[in-house]
Amino acid sequence: MRLSAIVNLTTASIEYQETEPKLKQDFLGGRGLGARLLFDRVGPEVKPLDPDNCLIFTTGTLSGTTWPTAARYHVTFKSPATEGYGYANAGGHFGPALARAGFDAVIVTGQAAEPVYLEIAPRTITIHPAHHFWGQSTSQVRLALLGTDRDQKDESVAGIGVAGEKLVRIAAIVNDGGRAAARGGPGAVMGAKRLKAIHVRAEERPTSFPEFAQAARQATQHLIHDPKMSGLMTHGTLVLMRPKNLSGDLPAKNHQAGQVPFIDSLDAQAFEAHRVKRRGCYACPVRCSRDSKADGELYSAGIEGPEYETTDALGPMIWNSDPNLVIYANYLCNEYGLDTISTGVVIAFAMECRQRGLLSDPDLSLEWGDPQTIVGLIERISRREGVGDVLADGVRRAAQRLGQGTDAYALHVKGLELPRQEPRTAKGFGLGHATSNRGADHLYGLPALDLSGNWETARKIFPAEILDQLMTPDDETYKPDMLIYGEHYCALTDALGICKFSTTEEYSLLPEDLAPGLTALGIQTDAAALLEIGERIVNLERLYNVREGFRRKDDQLPRRFTQEPLPVLENVPDPVTGHTRLGRTLSVARLYDFDAMLDRYYRLRGWDADGCPQPATLERLGLSQKY
Ligand code: SF4
């Protein structure tokens, strides 16, 4: 039986309790447990950086077991970016170690008088002074606490860098050297609490029941022999770079383009030259990750990564074609503790403002792709220096401070910077970015069945009569149907503490493949019951935001995506150099009727026209008492 702990940093007190069984039955662990705890503890009267905000670390039902990819942990909080429901999720070894130390949840509240760190040993938490770590990078603290910068299976550190200390609203929590719970500003919440790091030590790996071990082995075999997983297993998410450049789904220059003429420099093949070794999270047979090295004259660094989202954010989005600089910028974000996605988007915002004569800086050119600007802005944002102080609060607040119509170039939803899909070509993602309860979020629903041509899965899930339209990327009619299924399955995946690359990314494992493992753990369930838990979590997250005043007006995309068409160009080899360049216009991507997609999405969900769950929906999901 794992515990929940409440760590009050104001009073330096710690309370331990058994996690309520009914709570786990209705919400499982991870994201579900976090959503319920936040809903009950942090109301509209609490501001994100107030001591009364909670930073809730939760482990999933399967975290720390031998289930393939059972590597994730979840952090839930009121978001400094959106002022609403916030969460972040990361892999590595921290989550499994926390689970194996005996914790379902560690709820951190209050504010320490001086910097502290937490030491978590099996079923025990101790608060230690951390003055000596304040001002240090994430890797310096990790090295000091672990005594090594090498991977530790049973011991892990998650912490903030200078950005979190400075309450930068795009600050991340970094664990295991190169993994980040990044989105929505959890690093700023941790900094506001003066909590520098959490050092966790697991106990011996528990022996699992033979039926569970058998189910886990079967799932592992299924994953590693699924042909759909081969690209991810060979190249990681960088496998997406080239196909997205073909389809116009590789956001560039702050979404002024959806393709780049320098894809040969940034595709999976190009990064192979920088790869040191393949890498994976705890219990993961997929091993989509890698260690890479920047070996340019100016930039030298080693990191875990980069993965697709970071590579687009710190590459095409800011018109940087140098893989060494992508790796180095990723390294700086990890050291300072910044969300790489939001960092790329705020730099792109600054560059477009400069392009339009609305922003300048005495020391930095702010020109597209300028290396000094990229490195300089990352440092200035982290330390809140100069223009970095404006950008440190994210693009929404930066545009409010700069005025002059700069909000037209601030690409966010609900205050969270857009992840790296192009809503005019990836229309399910566009709808998902708009409606996600944590702000623009590609991992809230991962609606990519149409883009990846995954007919095999689509046939299993959706009625035959809608398949042709659902699987046509440009057809908007049934994108809400695809998104909603993905949202339930993503929420379930996060509640179990497993990786979406085993579930909703390629649908290698379906809910019915997860049920035998859970049944072997004593949780009698089936696919329908599991998906209903996912739906309950999404609705509770929506209720949190409804209570905060969020409505349909907040489920909107930036004007660029609803009003500006996007040319999609041919990728052709240059006859002289042989390098891929962009040729003639093949098509023009646009959103035809975003409101119609939103209407259908609300209707299918059982929400009213303003985006609020209807009483009958809440009744069905057992959430009536929350409204
Ligand atoms: S698939 Fe990749 S991100 Fe997911 S658990 Fe495995 S190594 Fe980690």
XYZ file of C-alpha atoms and ligand atoms in Angstrom:
635
model
C 0.000 0.000 0.000
C 1.563 3.304 -1.090
C 1.158 6.523 0.902
C 0.216 10.127 0.266
C 2.281 12.763 2.060
C 1.496 16.429 2.653
C 4.661 18.503 2.998
C 3.948 21.970 4.395
C 7.042 24.097 3.824
C 5.709 27.041 5.840
C 5.483 24.992 9.027
C 8.182 22.451 8.028
C 5.720 19.677 8.863
C 4.965 16.425 7.064
C 1.809 14.364 7.344
C 1.513 10.825 6.008
C -1.742 9.072 5.193
C -2.977 6.100 3.222
C -4.353 7.165 -0.123
C -8.149 6.938 -0.052
C -9.117 3.690 -1.891
C -12.232 5.257 -3.476
C -10.088 8.013 -4.934
C -7.817 5.463 -6.604
C -10.786 3.447 -7.787
C -12.359 6.451 -9.526
C -9.197 8.212 -10.745
C -6.395 5.589 -10.568
C -3.100 7.464 -9.893
C -0.864 9.937 -11.737
C -2.913 12.529 -13.590
C -6.263 11.356 -12.221
C -5.158 11.455 -8.601
C -3.413 14.796 -9.167
C -6.522 16.355 -10.730
C -8.725 15.282 -7.853
C -6.245 16.484 -5.183
C -5.795 19.864 -6.875
C -9.555 20.306 -7.309
C -10.130 19.710 -3.614
C -7.212 21.798 -2.332
C -6.601 24.799 -4.591
C -9.596 27.033 -5.319
C -10.127 30.283 -7.271
C -8.928 32.418 -4.346
C -5.371 31.032 -4.680
C -2.925 32.615 -7.160
C -0.398 30.300 -8.860
C 2.640 31.720 -7.028
C 0.901 31.967 -3.630
C 2.132 29.661 -0.856
C -1.326 28.021 -0.833
C -0.904 26.675 -4.364
C 0.027 23.002 -4.258
C 2.697 21.231 -6.280
C 1.423 17.670 -6.378
C 3.832 14.913 -7.448
C 1.942 11.705 -8.241
C 2.954 8.275 -9.459
C 0.768 6.167 -11.725
C -0.859 2.853 -10.930
C 1.849 1.049 -12.919
C 4.817 3.371 -12.110
C 7.830 1.452 -10.904
C 6.489 -1.948 -11.983
C 7.864 -4.038 -14.821
C 5.095 -2.928 -17.190
C 6.753 -1.596 -20.372
C 7.291 2.206 -20.214
C 6.095 2.464 -16.584
C 8.459 5.387 -16.210
C 6.324 8.492 -15.891
C 5.510 10.857 -13.043
C 3.003 13.649 -13.000
C 3.008 17.114 -11.404
C -0.278 18.990 -10.927
C -0.587 22.638 -9.874
C -2.416 25.840 -10.616
C -0.515 27.116 -13.627
C 1.461 30.384 -13.610
C 1.085 30.392 -17.409
C -2.696 29.960 -17.653
C -3.883 30.812 -14.094
C -5.983 27.643 -14.455
C -5.528 23.896 -14.287
C -1.888 22.934 -14.859
C 0.078 19.744 -15.130
C 3.352 18.429 -16.472
C 4.593 14.895 -16.989
C 8.047 13.383 -17.469
C 9.840 10.076 -17.891
C 13.288 8.957 -16.745
C 13.785 7.312 -13.347
C 12.295 9.836 -10.901
C 8.687 8.560 -11.089
C 9.504 4.861 -10.656
C 11.875 5.701 -7.782
C 9.149 7.745 -6.065
C 6.658 4.891 -6.476
C 9.146 2.357 -5.182
C 9.899 4.632 -2.214
C 6.245 4.000 -1.358
C 4.399 7.134 -2.492
C 1.256 7.652 -4.573
C 1.416 11.387 -3.973
C 3.655 14.016 -2.422
C 1.653 17.223 -2.001
C 3.930 20.212 -1.441
C 2.262 23.320 -0.054
C 3.345 26.490 1.777
C 6.565 28.417 1.316
C 9.873 27.806 3.063
C 11.508 30.792 4.771
C 14.855 29.816 3.199
C 15.696 27.508 0.254
C 15.213 23.799 0.996
C 15.345 20.436 -0.702
C 13.459 17.229 0.102
C 15.064 13.886 0.675
C 12.649 11.008 0.075
C 13.724 7.611 1.355
C 11.386 4.629 1.575
C 8.189 5.922 3.260
C 10.042 8.867 4.845
C 10.534 12.490 3.802
C 13.054 14.917 5.307
C 13.392 18.653 4.676
C 16.991 19.928 4.352
C 18.442 23.449 3.946
C 19.509 24.283 0.368
C 21.121 27.766 0.512
C 24.252 26.264 -0.989
C 22.272 25.060 -4.064
C 20.408 28.312 -4.739
C 21.730 29.858 -7.960
C 23.126 26.542 -9.191
C 22.201 24.769 -12.406
C 20.084 21.608 -12.414
C 23.104 19.421 -13.220
C 25.246 20.953 -10.444
C 22.590 20.061 -7.872
C 22.098 16.603 -9.351
C 25.835 15.938 -9.216
C 26.094 17.187 -5.632
C 23.207 15.022 -4.400
C 23.921 11.863 -6.361
C 27.705 12.097 -6.426
C 27.637 11.187 -10.121
C 26.089 12.446 -13.322
C 25.534 8.909 -14.554
C 22.147 7.236 -14.696
C 20.885 5.894 -11.385
C 18.168 3.258 -11.463
C 17.116 3.538 -7.822
C 17.968 7.121 -7.045
C 16.944 10.270 -8.822
C 16.841 14.046 -8.496
C 14.237 16.474 -9.849
C 14.883 20.164 -9.438
C 14.761 23.682 -10.738
C 17.440 25.908 -12.200
C 17.847 29.655 -12.018
C 14.673 30.205 -14.093
C 12.470 28.598 -11.443
C 14.165 30.598 -8.700
C 13.400 33.791 -10.643
C 9.737 32.758 -11.002
C 9.991 32.589 -14.792
C 6.524 31.460 -15.882
C 7.938 29.086 -18.505
C 10.245 27.379 -15.986
C 10.437 23.579 -15.856
C 11.323 20.901 -13.328
C 14.248 18.857 -14.708
C 14.927 15.267 -13.630
C 17.549 12.661 -14.500
C 19.676 15.215 -16.336
C 17.617 15.538 -19.481
C 13.958 14.869 -18.697
C 11.603 17.746 -17.925
C 8.157 18.213 -16.441
C 7.976 21.411 -18.338
C 4.632 22.699 -19.467
C 2.673 25.401 -17.699
C 5.362 26.725 -15.355
C 5.776 24.084 -12.595
C 9.360 25.336 -12.100
C 8.018 28.750 -11.095
C 5.637 27.192 -8.540
C 8.559 25.201 -7.100
C 10.705 28.358 -7.025
C 7.945 30.306 -5.258
C 7.992 27.636 -2.548
C 11.826 27.960 -2.339
C 12.048 24.249 -3.026
C 15.209 23.681 -5.057
C 15.144 19.923 -5.524
C 13.730 16.551 -4.545
C 16.152 13.680 -4.059
C 14.451 10.297 -3.996
C 15.797 6.848 -3.182
C 13.787 3.741 -4.017
C 13.721 0.502 -2.094
C 14.391 -2.895 -3.597
C 12.296 -3.649 -6.620
C 9.198 -5.528 -5.417
C 8.658 -8.975 -6.855
C 5.591 -8.866 -9.036
C 2.776 -11.405 -9.202
C 3.389 -14.110 -11.834
C 0.174 -13.174 -13.719
C 1.262 -9.537 -13.820
C 4.786 -10.425 -14.941
C 3.285 -12.545 -17.716
C 0.961 -9.727 -18.874
C 3.859 -7.251 -18.801
C 6.034 -9.609 -20.861
C 3.257 -10.005 -23.422
C 2.816 -6.237 -23.710
C 6.580 -5.819 -24.134
C 6.719 -8.406 -26.907
C 3.785 -6.742 -28.614
C 5.492 -3.339 -28.525
C 8.878 -4.387 -29.785
C 7.451 -6.440 -32.646
C 4.920 -3.857 -33.797
C 6.116 -2.467 -37.166
C 4.465 0.876 -36.318
C 7.074 1.325 -33.549
C 10.159 0.808 -35.704
C 10.704 4.476 -36.676
C 10.409 5.577 -33.052
C 12.753 2.808 -31.918
C 15.378 3.704 -34.519
C 15.304 7.500 -34.616
C 13.071 8.605 -31.747
C 10.590 11.394 -32.494
C 13.077 13.012 -34.888
C 11.655 10.531 -37.391
C 8.826 13.078 -37.768
C 10.977 15.932 -39.076
C 11.089 15.032 -42.765
C 7.465 13.874 -43.255
C 6.224 16.979 -41.461
C 8.297 19.154 -43.771
C 6.605 17.423 -46.716
C 3.071 17.987 -45.438
C 3.483 21.562 -44.197
C 3.295 20.576 -40.540
C 6.763 21.725 -39.460
C 6.079 25.148 -37.924
C 8.703 27.693 -38.930
C 9.306 31.413 -38.335
C 6.591 31.661 -35.707
C 4.151 29.754 -37.974
C 4.637 32.155 -40.874
C 5.650 28.952 -42.699
C 5.061 25.237 -42.243
C 8.237 24.072 -43.971
C 11.938 24.928 -44.168
C 14.409 24.837 -47.073
C 17.078 23.356 -44.751
C 15.413 20.095 -43.703
C 18.529 18.104 -44.681
C 20.368 19.815 -41.789
C 17.770 18.966 -39.151
C 16.206 15.629 -40.069
C 16.741 12.355 -38.212
C 19.668 11.458 -40.449
C 21.445 14.737 -39.728
C 21.205 14.166 -35.977
C 22.634 10.654 -36.333
C 26.040 12.332 -36.721
C 25.605 13.803 -33.235
C 24.316 10.668 -31.527
C 26.526 9.230 -28.800
C 24.292 6.367 -27.713
C 20.703 5.208 -27.625
C 18.902 5.647 -24.321
C 15.625 4.742 -22.639
C 13.614 5.493 -19.536
C 13.003 2.995 -16.728
C 11.469 -0.320 -17.892
C 11.216 0.846 -21.476
C 11.852 -1.547 -24.360
C 11.207 1.205 -26.939
C 14.201 3.343 -25.953
C 13.252 6.268 -28.168
C 15.785 8.571 -26.576
C 19.471 9.237 -27.256
C 22.473 11.071 -25.895
C 23.748 13.654 -28.365
C 26.746 15.897 -28.562
C 27.152 19.371 -30.023
C 30.597 19.553 -31.538
C 30.527 22.894 -33.321
C 33.308 25.448 -32.984
C 31.121 27.695 -30.855
C 28.884 25.230 -29.091
C 29.959 22.161 -27.268
C 27.623 20.254 -24.971
C 26.189 16.815 -24.310
C 22.492 16.237 -23.668
C 19.793 13.600 -23.615
C 17.828 14.369 -26.783
C 16.912 16.392 -28.702
C 13.409 15.118 -29.454
C 11.016 16.473 -32.072
C 9.231 19.204 -30.085
C 12.506 20.742 -28.905
C 14.115 20.452 -32.324
C 11.302 22.339 -34.035
C 11.032 24.938 -31.241
C 14.762 25.691 -31.205
C 15.242 25.026 -34.937
C 12.692 25.905 -37.672
C 10.481 27.969 -35.357
C 13.336 30.460 -34.843
C 14.875 29.778 -38.295
C 17.937 28.024 -36.881
C 19.366 25.386 -39.239
C 22.381 24.369 -37.105
C 21.948 21.049 -35.226
C 24.854 22.000 -32.942
C 22.952 25.096 -31.866
C 19.726 23.108 -31.345
C 21.621 20.760 -29.016
C 23.379 23.614 -27.238
C 20.142 25.587 -26.769
C 18.487 22.407 -25.419
C 21.425 22.042 -23.010
C 21.031 25.637 -21.775
C 17.285 25.152 -21.241
C 17.996 22.026 -19.169
C 20.651 23.783 -17.089
C 18.557 26.887 -16.419
C 15.369 24.823 -16.090
C 13.241 26.136 -18.970
C 10.447 24.567 -21.028
C 12.085 24.151 -24.458
C 8.756 24.474 -26.307
C 7.760 27.733 -24.650
C 11.326 29.047 -24.898
C 11.352 28.543 -28.674
C 7.927 30.174 -29.011
C 8.845 33.265 -26.963
C 12.084 33.699 -28.927
C 10.103 33.369 -32.189
C 7.631 35.963 -30.862
C 10.495 38.385 -30.154
C 11.977 37.774 -33.605
C 8.683 38.391 -35.381
C 8.119 41.555 -33.327
C 11.578 42.716 -34.477
C 10.739 41.753 -38.084
C 7.695 44.043 -37.898
C 9.562 46.922 -36.258
C 7.877 46.498 -32.887
C 10.826 45.398 -30.728
C 14.562 46.019 -30.526
C 17.359 45.298 -28.081
C 20.591 47.265 -27.495
C 22.763 44.105 -27.516
C 20.949 41.480 -29.579
C 19.907 41.718 -33.228
C 16.725 39.633 -32.642
C 17.109 38.540 -36.280
C 15.755 35.179 -37.391
C 18.285 32.418 -36.706
C 20.907 34.696 -35.140
C 22.971 32.464 -32.790
C 23.907 35.284 -30.386
C 20.250 36.211 -30.057
C 19.176 32.617 -29.383
C 21.801 31.995 -26.706
C 21.484 35.531 -25.315
C 17.704 35.347 -24.967
C 17.793 31.979 -23.201
C 20.217 33.440 -20.655
C 18.315 36.721 -20.254
C 14.937 34.974 -19.900
C 16.334 32.655 -17.220
C 17.754 35.554 -15.227
C 14.964 38.027 -16.056
C 17.436 40.505 -17.524
C 16.535 43.224 -20.047
C 14.075 42.077 -22.691
C 14.331 38.622 -21.090
C 12.258 39.901 -18.178
C 9.388 40.696 -20.578
C 9.639 37.305 -22.316
C 10.020 35.362 -19.050
C 6.305 35.656 -18.416
C 5.378 33.961 -21.708
C 4.064 35.402 -24.961
C 0.597 36.390 -23.720
C 1.894 38.618 -20.952
C 4.805 39.858 -23.099
C 2.330 41.056 -25.753
C 0.234 42.744 -23.069
C 3.320 44.636 -21.878
C 4.589 45.539 -25.365
C 1.199 46.526 -26.831
C 1.201 47.886 -30.437
C -0.733 44.889 -31.733
C 2.022 42.429 -30.808
C -0.683 40.036 -29.551
C -1.142 39.000 -33.212
C 2.264 37.252 -32.997
C 1.792 35.726 -29.540
C 0.980 32.089 -30.301
C -0.651 30.570 -27.256
C -3.928 29.118 -25.999
C -5.079 30.130 -22.506
C -1.582 31.575 -21.961
C 0.399 28.407 -22.776
C 2.660 28.582 -25.830
C 1.706 26.368 -28.772
C 3.496 23.024 -29.149
C 4.955 22.096 -32.474
C 2.055 21.201 -34.730
C 0.596 23.404 -37.446
C -3.181 23.717 -36.831
C -3.949 24.464 -40.485
C -2.549 21.120 -41.650
C -2.874 19.056 -38.442
C -6.503 19.976 -37.806
C -7.247 17.517 -35.015
C -4.233 18.912 -33.165
C -5.513 22.434 -33.831
C -8.834 21.627 -32.172
C -6.984 19.835 -29.364
C -4.671 22.795 -28.717
C -7.724 25.038 -28.430
C -9.799 22.847 -26.114
C -7.119 21.293 -23.886
C -7.622 22.184 -20.262
C -3.956 22.954 -19.602
C -3.640 25.332 -22.572
C -2.191 24.434 -25.978
C -1.148 20.818 -25.615
C -0.237 18.179 -28.192
C -0.200 15.427 -25.558
C -3.742 16.013 -24.315
C -5.286 13.985 -27.156
C -2.552 13.149 -29.677
C -5.077 13.057 -32.558
C -2.762 11.781 -35.294
C -4.516 8.709 -36.697
C -5.284 10.588 -39.934
C -1.801 12.096 -40.272
C -0.061 8.769 -39.731
C -2.543 6.872 -41.921
C -3.240 4.436 -39.083
C -6.323 2.814 -40.676
C -5.846 -0.426 -38.761
C -6.533 1.335 -35.454
C -9.191 3.670 -36.848
C -11.205 0.648 -38.069
C -11.162 -0.830 -34.561
C -12.421 2.352 -32.905
C -14.763 4.247 -35.246
C -17.853 3.299 -37.302
C -17.145 2.368 -40.917
C -19.392 5.100 -42.325
C -17.248 7.966 -40.962
C -13.815 6.456 -41.661
C -13.125 8.023 -45.064
C -13.770 11.537 -43.827
C -12.117 10.974 -40.432
C -8.935 9.730 -42.106
C -8.720 12.605 -44.625
C -6.409 15.150 -42.956
C -8.048 18.166 -44.594
C -11.626 17.096 -43.718
C -12.747 18.721 -40.460
C -16.042 16.857 -39.986
C -14.976 14.066 -37.621
C -11.812 15.542 -36.095
C -13.715 16.046 -32.790
C -14.514 12.309 -32.666
C -10.855 11.389 -33.137
C -9.727 13.957 -30.572
C -12.159 12.874 -27.864
C -11.168 9.206 -28.028
C -7.497 10.251 -27.848
C -8.145 12.545 -24.876
C -9.712 9.750 -22.841
C -6.912 7.355 -23.686
C -4.206 9.966 -22.978
C -5.725 10.728 -19.559
C -5.840 7.005 -18.784
C -2.217 6.585 -19.902
C -1.117 9.441 -17.622
C -3.107 8.011 -14.719
C -1.313 4.680 -15.108
C 2.139 6.302 -15.240
C 3.071 4.818 -18.607
C 4.340 6.461 -21.770
C 2.049 7.636 -24.576
C 4.559 6.297 -27.067
C 3.287 2.841 -26.095
C -0.381 3.879 -26.394
C -1.778 6.964 -28.152
C 1.236 7.849 -30.314
C 0.951 4.742 -32.509
C -1.870 2.864 -30.731
C 0.442 -0.105 -30.404
C -1.247 -1.037 -27.113
C -5.001 -0.462 -26.895
C -6.987 -0.174 -23.642
C -7.921 -3.848 -23.935
C -4.194 -4.692 -23.910
C -3.739 -2.862 -20.596
C -6.682 -4.455 -18.787
C -5.019 -7.881 -18.145
C -2.083 -6.241 -16.356
C -4.402 -4.260 -14.108
C -6.613 -7.255 -13.423
C -3.494 -9.167 -12.342
C -2.876 -6.359 -9.828
C -6.363 -6.872 -8.398
C -8.110 -4.070 -10.308
C -11.000 -5.812 -12.062
C -11.554 -3.809 -15.211
C -12.035 -3.771 -18.966
C -11.378 -1.372 -21.839
C -14.702 0.484 -21.507
C -14.270 1.025 -17.755
C -10.712 2.268 -18.283
C -11.750 4.758 -20.953
C -14.531 6.008 -18.680
C -11.905 6.816 -16.049
C -10.085 8.817 -18.748
C -13.316 10.677 -19.505
C -13.902 11.362 -15.795
C -10.426 12.893 -15.493
C -10.916 15.173 -18.515
C -14.278 16.336 -17.146
C -12.865 17.040 -13.689
C -10.065 19.087 -15.289
C -12.715 20.995 -17.266
C -14.699 21.599 -14.073
C -11.580 23.029 -12.439
C -11.278 25.581 -15.221
C -15.019 26.307 -15.297
C -14.779 27.136 -11.586
C -11.944 29.544 -12.503
C -14.138 31.278 -15.115
C -12.835 29.601 -18.307
C -15.464 29.285 -21.092
C -15.768 28.898 -24.875
C -13.957 32.225 -25.346
C -10.846 30.482 -23.960
C -11.084 27.451 -26.302
C -9.832 29.471 -29.259
C -6.822 29.432 -31.554
C -4.698 32.523 -32.317
C -5.994 34.525 -35.302
C -3.044 33.465 -37.462
C -4.554 29.986 -37.748
C -8.169 30.944 -38.420
C -7.515 33.915 -40.716
C -4.237 33.375 -42.598
C -3.940 30.628 -45.252
C -0.688 28.639 -45.351
C 0.933 27.663 -48.671
C 2.285 24.102 -48.764
C 5.279 23.808 -51.069
C 6.836 20.930 -52.939
C 10.052 19.412 -51.471
C 12.431 18.921 -54.396
C 16.112 18.016 -54.746
C 18.271 20.884 -55.936
C 19.664 19.858 -59.355
C 23.144 21.175 -58.492
C 23.672 20.404 -54.786
C 21.212 17.527 -54.418
C 19.933 19.112 -51.183
C 16.198 19.306 -50.557
C 14.744 22.717 -51.278
C 11.230 24.110 -51.493
C 9.607 24.420 -54.918
C 6.193 25.359 -56.299
C 3.010 25.679 -54.233
C 1.120 22.382 -54.083
C -1.851 23.479 -51.978
C -3.011 26.053 -49.485
C -3.836 24.853 -45.960
C -6.543 26.606 -43.963
C -9.126 25.969 -41.275
C -12.559 26.074 -42.911
C -14.944 26.234 -39.960
C -13.299 26.057 -36.555
C -16.580 26.932 -34.767
C -18.306 23.916 -36.313
C -15.533 21.627 -35.000
C -15.866 23.209 -31.562
C -19.678 22.811 -31.581
C -19.416 19.108 -32.410
C -16.687 18.625 -29.817
C -18.884 20.137 -27.059
C -21.954 18.192 -28.209
C -20.166 14.820 -28.244
C -18.715 15.538 -24.821
C -22.086 16.370 -23.295
C -21.037 19.973 -22.597
C -23.156 23.062 -23.284
C -22.462 25.580 -26.057
C -20.194 27.538 -23.713
C -17.990 24.538 -22.962
C -19.393 23.611 -19.521
C -20.232 19.981 -18.675
C -24.012 19.398 -18.542
C -25.541 17.960 -15.334
C -26.361 14.618 -17.030
C -22.715 14.193 -18.071
C -21.507 14.845 -14.545
C -24.119 12.474 -13.146
C -22.994 9.687 -15.488
C -19.361 10.173 -14.481
C -20.052 10.446 -10.747
C -18.918 14.085 -10.642
C -22.208 15.793 -9.754
C -21.039 16.723 -6.287
C -18.129 18.659 -7.810
C -20.256 21.166 -9.683
S 9.206 5.498 -25.333
Fe 10.832 7.017 -25.030
S 9.934 8.624 -23.687
Fe 8.611 6.794 -23.594
S 9.317 5.678 -21.783
Fe 10.419 4.854 -23.575
S 12.351 6.003 -23.732
Fe 10.965 7.116 -22.344
